[in-house]
Tab-separated table of C-alpha atoms in Angstrom:
chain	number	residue	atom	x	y	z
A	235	UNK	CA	78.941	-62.600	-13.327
A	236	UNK	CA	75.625	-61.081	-13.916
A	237	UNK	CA	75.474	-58.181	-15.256
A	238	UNK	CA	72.841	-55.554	-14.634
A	239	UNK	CA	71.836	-51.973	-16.102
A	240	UNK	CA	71.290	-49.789	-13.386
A	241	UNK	CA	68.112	-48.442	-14.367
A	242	UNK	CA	64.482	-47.847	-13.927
A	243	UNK	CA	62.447	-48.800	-16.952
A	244	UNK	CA	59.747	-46.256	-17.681
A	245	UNK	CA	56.225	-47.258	-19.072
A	246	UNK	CA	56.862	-44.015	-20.894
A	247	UNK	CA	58.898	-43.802	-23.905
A	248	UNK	CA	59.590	-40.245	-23.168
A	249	UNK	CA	60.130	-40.846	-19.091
A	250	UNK	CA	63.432	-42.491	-18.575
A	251	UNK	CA	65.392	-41.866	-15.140
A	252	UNK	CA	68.932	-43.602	-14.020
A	253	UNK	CA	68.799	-46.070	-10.644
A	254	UNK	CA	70.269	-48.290	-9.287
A	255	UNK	CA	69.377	-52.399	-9.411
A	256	UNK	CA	69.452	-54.297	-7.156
A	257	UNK	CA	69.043	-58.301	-7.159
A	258	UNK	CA	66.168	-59.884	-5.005
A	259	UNK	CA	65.805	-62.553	-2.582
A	260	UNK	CA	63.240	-62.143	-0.270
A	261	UNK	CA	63.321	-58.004	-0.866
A	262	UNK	CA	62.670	-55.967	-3.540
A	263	UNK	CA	64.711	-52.588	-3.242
A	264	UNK	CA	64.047	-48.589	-3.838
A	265	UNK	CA	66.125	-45.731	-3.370
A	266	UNK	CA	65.471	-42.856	-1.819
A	267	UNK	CA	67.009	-39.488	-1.947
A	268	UNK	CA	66.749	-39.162	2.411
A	269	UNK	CA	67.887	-41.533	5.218
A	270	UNK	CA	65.790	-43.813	6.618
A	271	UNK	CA	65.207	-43.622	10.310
A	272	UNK	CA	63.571	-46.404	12.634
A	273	UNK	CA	60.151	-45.611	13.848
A	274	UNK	CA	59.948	-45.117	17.796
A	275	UNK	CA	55.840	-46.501	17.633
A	276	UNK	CA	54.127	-49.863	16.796
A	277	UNK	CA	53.000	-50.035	12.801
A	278	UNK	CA	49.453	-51.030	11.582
A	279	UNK	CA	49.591	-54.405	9.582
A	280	UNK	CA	51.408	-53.992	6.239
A	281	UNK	CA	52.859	-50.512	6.709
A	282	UNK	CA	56.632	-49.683	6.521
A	283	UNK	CA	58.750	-50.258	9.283
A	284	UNK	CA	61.254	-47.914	8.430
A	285	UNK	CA	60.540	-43.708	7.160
A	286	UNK	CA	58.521	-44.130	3.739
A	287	UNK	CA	60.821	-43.411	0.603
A	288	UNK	CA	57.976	-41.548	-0.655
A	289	UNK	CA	58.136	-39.701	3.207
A	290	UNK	CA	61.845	-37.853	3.779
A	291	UNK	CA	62.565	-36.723	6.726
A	292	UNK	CA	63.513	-33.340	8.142
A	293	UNK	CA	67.315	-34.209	8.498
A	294	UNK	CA	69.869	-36.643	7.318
A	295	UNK	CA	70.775	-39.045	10.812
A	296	UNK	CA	73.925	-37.758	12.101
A	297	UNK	CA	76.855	-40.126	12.515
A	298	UNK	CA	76.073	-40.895	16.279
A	299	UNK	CA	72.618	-41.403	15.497
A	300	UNK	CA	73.331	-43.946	12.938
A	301	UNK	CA	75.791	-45.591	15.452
A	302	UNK	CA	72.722	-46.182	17.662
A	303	UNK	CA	69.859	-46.805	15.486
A	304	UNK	CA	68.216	-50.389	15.990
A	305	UNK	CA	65.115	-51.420	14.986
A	306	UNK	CA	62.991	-53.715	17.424
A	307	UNK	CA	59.276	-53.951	16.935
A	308	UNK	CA	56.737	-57.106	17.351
A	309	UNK	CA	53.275	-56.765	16.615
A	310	UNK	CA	50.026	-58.973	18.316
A	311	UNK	CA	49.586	-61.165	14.875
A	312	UNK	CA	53.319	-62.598	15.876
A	313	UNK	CA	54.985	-61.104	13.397
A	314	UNK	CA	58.761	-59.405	14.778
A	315	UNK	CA	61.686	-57.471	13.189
A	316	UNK	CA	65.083	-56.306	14.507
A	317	UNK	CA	67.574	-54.300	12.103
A	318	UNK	CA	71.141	-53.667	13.683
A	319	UNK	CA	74.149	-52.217	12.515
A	320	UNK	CA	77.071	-55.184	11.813
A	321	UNK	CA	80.125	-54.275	14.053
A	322	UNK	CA	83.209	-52.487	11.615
A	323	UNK	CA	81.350	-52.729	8.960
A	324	UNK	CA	79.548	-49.333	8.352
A	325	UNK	CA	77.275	-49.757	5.417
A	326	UNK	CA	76.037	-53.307	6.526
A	327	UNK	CA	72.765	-54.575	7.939
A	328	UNK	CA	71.661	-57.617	10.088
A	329	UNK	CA	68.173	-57.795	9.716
A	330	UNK	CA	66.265	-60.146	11.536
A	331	UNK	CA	62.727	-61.171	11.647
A	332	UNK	CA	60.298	-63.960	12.679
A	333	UNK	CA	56.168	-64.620	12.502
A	334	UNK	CA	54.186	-67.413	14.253
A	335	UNK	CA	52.764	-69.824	11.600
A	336	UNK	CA	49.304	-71.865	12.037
A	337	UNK	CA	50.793	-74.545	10.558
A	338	UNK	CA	53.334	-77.978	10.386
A	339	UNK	CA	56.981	-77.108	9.943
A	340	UNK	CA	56.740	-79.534	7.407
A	341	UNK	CA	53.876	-77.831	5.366
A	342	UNK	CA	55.980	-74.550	5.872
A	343	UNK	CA	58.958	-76.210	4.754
A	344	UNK	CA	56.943	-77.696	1.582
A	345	UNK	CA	55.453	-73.874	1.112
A	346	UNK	CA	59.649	-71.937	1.184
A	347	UNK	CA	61.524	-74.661	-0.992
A	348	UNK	CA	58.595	-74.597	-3.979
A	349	UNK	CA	61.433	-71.996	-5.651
A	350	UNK	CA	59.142	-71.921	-8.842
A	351	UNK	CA	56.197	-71.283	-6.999
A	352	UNK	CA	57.375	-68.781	-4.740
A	353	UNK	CA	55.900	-66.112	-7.601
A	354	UNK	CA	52.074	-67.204	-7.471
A	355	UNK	CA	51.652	-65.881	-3.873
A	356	UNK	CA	54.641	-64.070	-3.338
A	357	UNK	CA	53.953	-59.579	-4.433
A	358	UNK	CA	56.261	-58.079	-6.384
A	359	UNK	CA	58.454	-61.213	-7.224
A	360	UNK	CA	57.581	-61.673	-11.265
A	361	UNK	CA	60.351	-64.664	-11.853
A	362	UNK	CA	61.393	-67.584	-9.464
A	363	UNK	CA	63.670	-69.835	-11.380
A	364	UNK	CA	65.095	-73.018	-10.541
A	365	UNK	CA	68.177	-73.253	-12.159
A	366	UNK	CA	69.721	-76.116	-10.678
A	367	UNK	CA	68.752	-78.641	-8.001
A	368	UNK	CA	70.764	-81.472	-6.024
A	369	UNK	CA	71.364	-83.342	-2.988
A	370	UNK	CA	69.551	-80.617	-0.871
A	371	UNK	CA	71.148	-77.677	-3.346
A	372	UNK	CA	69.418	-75.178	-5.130
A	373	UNK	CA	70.254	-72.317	-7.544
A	374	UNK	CA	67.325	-70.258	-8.106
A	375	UNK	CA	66.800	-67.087	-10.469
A	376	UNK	CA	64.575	-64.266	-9.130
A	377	UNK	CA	63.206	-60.784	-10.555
A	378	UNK	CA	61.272	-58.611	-8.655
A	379	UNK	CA	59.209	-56.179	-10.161
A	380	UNK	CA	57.407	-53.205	-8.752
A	381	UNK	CA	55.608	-49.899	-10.258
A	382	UNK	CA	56.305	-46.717	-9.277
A	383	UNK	CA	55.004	-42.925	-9.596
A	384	UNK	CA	54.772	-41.799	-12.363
A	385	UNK	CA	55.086	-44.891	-14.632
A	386	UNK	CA	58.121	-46.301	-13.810
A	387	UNK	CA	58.729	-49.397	-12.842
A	388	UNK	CA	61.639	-50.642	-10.559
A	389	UNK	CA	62.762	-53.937	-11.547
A	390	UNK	CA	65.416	-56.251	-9.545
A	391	UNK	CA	67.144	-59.588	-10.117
A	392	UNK	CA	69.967	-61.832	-8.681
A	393	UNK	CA	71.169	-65.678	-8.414
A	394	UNK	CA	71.053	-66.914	-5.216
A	395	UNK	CA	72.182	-70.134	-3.933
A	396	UNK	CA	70.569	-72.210	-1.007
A	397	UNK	CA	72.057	-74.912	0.934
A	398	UNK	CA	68.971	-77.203	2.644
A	399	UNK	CA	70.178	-78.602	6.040
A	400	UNK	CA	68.414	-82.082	7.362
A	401	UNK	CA	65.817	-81.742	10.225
A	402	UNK	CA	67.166	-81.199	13.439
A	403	UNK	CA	65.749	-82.217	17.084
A	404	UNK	CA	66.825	-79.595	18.841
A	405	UNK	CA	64.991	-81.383	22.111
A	406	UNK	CA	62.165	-83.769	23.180
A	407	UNK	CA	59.776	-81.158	22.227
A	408	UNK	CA	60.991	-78.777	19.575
A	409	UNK	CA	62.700	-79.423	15.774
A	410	UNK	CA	64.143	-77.012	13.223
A	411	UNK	CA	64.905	-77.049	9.783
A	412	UNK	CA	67.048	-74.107	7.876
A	413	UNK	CA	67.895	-72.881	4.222
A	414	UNK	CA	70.842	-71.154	4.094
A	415	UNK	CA	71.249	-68.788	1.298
A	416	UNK	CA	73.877	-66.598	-1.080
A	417	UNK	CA	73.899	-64.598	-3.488
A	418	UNK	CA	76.351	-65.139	-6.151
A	419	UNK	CA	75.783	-63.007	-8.742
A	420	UNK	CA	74.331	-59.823	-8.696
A	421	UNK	CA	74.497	-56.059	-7.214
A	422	UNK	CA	75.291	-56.688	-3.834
A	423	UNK	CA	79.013	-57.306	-2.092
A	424	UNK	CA	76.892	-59.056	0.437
A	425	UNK	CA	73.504	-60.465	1.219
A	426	UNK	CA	73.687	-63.595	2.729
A	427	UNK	CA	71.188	-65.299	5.513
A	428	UNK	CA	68.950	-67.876	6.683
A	429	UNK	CA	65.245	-68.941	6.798
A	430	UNK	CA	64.814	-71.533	9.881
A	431	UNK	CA	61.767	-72.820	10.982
A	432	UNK	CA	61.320	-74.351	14.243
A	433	UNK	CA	57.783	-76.334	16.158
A	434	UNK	CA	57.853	-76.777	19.166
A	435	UNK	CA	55.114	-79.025	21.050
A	436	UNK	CA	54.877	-80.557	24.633
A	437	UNK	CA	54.159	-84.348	25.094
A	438	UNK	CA	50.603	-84.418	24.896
A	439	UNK	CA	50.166	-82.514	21.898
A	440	UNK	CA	52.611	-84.912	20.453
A	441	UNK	CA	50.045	-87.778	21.345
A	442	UNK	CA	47.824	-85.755	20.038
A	443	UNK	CA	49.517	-85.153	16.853
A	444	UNK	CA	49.584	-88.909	16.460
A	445	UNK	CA	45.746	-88.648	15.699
A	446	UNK	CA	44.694	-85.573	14.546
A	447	UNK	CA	46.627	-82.792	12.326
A	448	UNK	CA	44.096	-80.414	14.006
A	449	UNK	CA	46.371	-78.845	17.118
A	450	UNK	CA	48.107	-75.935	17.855
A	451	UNK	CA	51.352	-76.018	16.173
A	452	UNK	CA	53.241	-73.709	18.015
A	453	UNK	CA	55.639	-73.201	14.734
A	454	UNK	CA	58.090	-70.138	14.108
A	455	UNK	CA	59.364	-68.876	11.013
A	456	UNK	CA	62.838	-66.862	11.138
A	457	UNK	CA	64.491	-64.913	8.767
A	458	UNK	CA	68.005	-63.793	9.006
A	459	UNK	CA	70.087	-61.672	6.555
A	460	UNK	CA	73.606	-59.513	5.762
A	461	UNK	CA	73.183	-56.789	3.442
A	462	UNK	CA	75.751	-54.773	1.820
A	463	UNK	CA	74.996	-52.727	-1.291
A	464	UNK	CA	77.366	-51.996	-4.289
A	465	UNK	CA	78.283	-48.619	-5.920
A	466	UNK	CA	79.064	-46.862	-3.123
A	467	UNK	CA	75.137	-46.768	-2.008
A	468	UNK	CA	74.762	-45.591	1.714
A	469	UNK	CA	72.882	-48.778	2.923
A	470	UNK	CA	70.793	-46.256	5.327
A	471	UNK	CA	68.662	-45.299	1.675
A	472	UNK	CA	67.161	-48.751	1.025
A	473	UNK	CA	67.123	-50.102	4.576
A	474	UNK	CA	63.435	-49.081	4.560
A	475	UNK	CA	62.251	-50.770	1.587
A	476	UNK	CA	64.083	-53.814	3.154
A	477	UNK	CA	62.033	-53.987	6.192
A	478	UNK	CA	59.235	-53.856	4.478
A	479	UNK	CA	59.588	-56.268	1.853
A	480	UNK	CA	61.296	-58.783	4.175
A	481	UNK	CA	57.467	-57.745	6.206
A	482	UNK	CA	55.172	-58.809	3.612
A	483	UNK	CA	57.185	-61.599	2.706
A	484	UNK	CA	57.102	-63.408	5.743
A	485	UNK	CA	53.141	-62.518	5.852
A	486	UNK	CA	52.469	-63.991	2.482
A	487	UNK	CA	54.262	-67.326	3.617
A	488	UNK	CA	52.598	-67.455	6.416
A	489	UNK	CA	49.285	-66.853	4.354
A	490	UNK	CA	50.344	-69.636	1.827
A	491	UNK	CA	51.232	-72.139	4.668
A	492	UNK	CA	48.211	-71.862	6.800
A	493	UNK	CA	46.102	-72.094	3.289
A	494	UNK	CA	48.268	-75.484	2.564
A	495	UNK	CA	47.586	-76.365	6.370
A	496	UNK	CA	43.465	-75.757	6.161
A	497	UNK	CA	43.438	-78.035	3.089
A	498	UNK	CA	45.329	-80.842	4.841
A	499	UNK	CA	43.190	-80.564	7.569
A	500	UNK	CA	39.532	-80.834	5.454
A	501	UNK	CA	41.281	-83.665	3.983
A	502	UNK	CA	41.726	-85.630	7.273
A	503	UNK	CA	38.289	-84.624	8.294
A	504	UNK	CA	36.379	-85.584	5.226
A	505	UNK	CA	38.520	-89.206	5.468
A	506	UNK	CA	37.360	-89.824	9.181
């Protein structure tokens, strides 16, 4: 098993303060001393989804408020979450989330299963390691790293293993392709999930497709996940930084695909 300090390192040799770590896939984690509440209004691009750490609010959430919290937004770029409570299972999250991608499933496909590149346009993640790879199998190493107030700086790490499933045609017009992922070692009794990506396309933009690269795409990227801390951590105190990691995340994959996507597309243009 991994084993992991719970601490957060300060840039001071005189500033030290006790946390907790936590590993990262796809989120990088703070604690806060309040509860995190869902926000009742649409967000601004990039902004927390969730109450601010850094913003407590006036009251812990009693226990039937926490029974009924759920977290539902979608913005106009395409980008949606949802964060729900698991049934009998009090301090466990589904979160799920999805953004519209300008781009091939295949070029987001080539953009999510790069594992060592996931770093170069991924914030926050400072180490994406493959360990192993195999018949569609990959154990990857990840640290996230993020500064705080003060000079501290939080700093997160796990193994997580991903299982890549074959193309599916899920119709005429639509495919899908998923990763499903684990974490095997690291601070969390659970965090498990899925990234799925799915195109669909009517028949003449098939035709089309045939020609030209240059069409609307009409591709989704999803992002499911279980998350159950360790140490006896109420899950309601990181649920925030969650959102928003899993957030920016999805937006810097999009980012990465549609930048793949553009060059693709020059390419075919400058070859006509």
């Amino acid at each position: 098993m991994l084993s992991t300090a719970p601490q957060i390192v300060s840039s001071s040799p005189s500033q030290l303060s006790p946390s907790l770590q936590f590993p990262y896939f796809a989120s990088q984690l703070s604690v806060s001393s309040s509860y995190h509440r869902a926000c009742s209004k649409p967000w601004p691009c990039l902004t927390h989804l969730c109450h601010s750490s850094s913003n407590p609010v006036e009251s812990p959430v009693s226990e039937a408020e926490e029974a009924d919290a759920e977290l539902e937004m979608e913005r106009e770029d395409g980008f949606q979450i949802e964060v729900e409570r698991v049934e009998g299972r009090k301090n466990t999250r589904r979160i799920k989330a999805q953004v519209q991608i300008g781009a091939q499933l295949e070029t987001v496909w080539a953009v999510i299963t790069n594992y060592e590149g996931l770093a170069d346009f991924i914030p926050g993640l400072a180490v994406s390691q493959l360990l192993h790879y195999e018949d569609n199998f990959a154990r990857i190493y990840q640290v996230g790293q993020q500064e705080l107030a003060l000079g501290f700086k939080f700093s997160a790490k796990g193994v997580i293993e991903c299982y890549e499933k074959e193309m599916e045609l899920v119709s005429a017009s639509s495919k899908k392709r998923a990763i499903e992922f684990k974490m095997v070692e690291g601070d969390f009794k659970t965090f498990d999930g899925q990234w799925c990506i799915e195109q669909v396309y009517d028949d003449s933009e098939e035709e089309e497709a045939q020609k030209s690269p240059i069409q609307e795409f009409g591709t989704k990227l999803l992002y499911n996940v279980e998350v159950e801390p360790k140490f006896m951590v109420p899950v309601q105190l990181i649920e925030g930084r969650l959102c928003r990691e899993v957030e920016i995340n999805l937006l810097s994959v999009r980012e990465e695909a549609q930048r793949l996507q553009r060059l693709q597309n020059d390419t075919f243009l400058c070859q006509r």
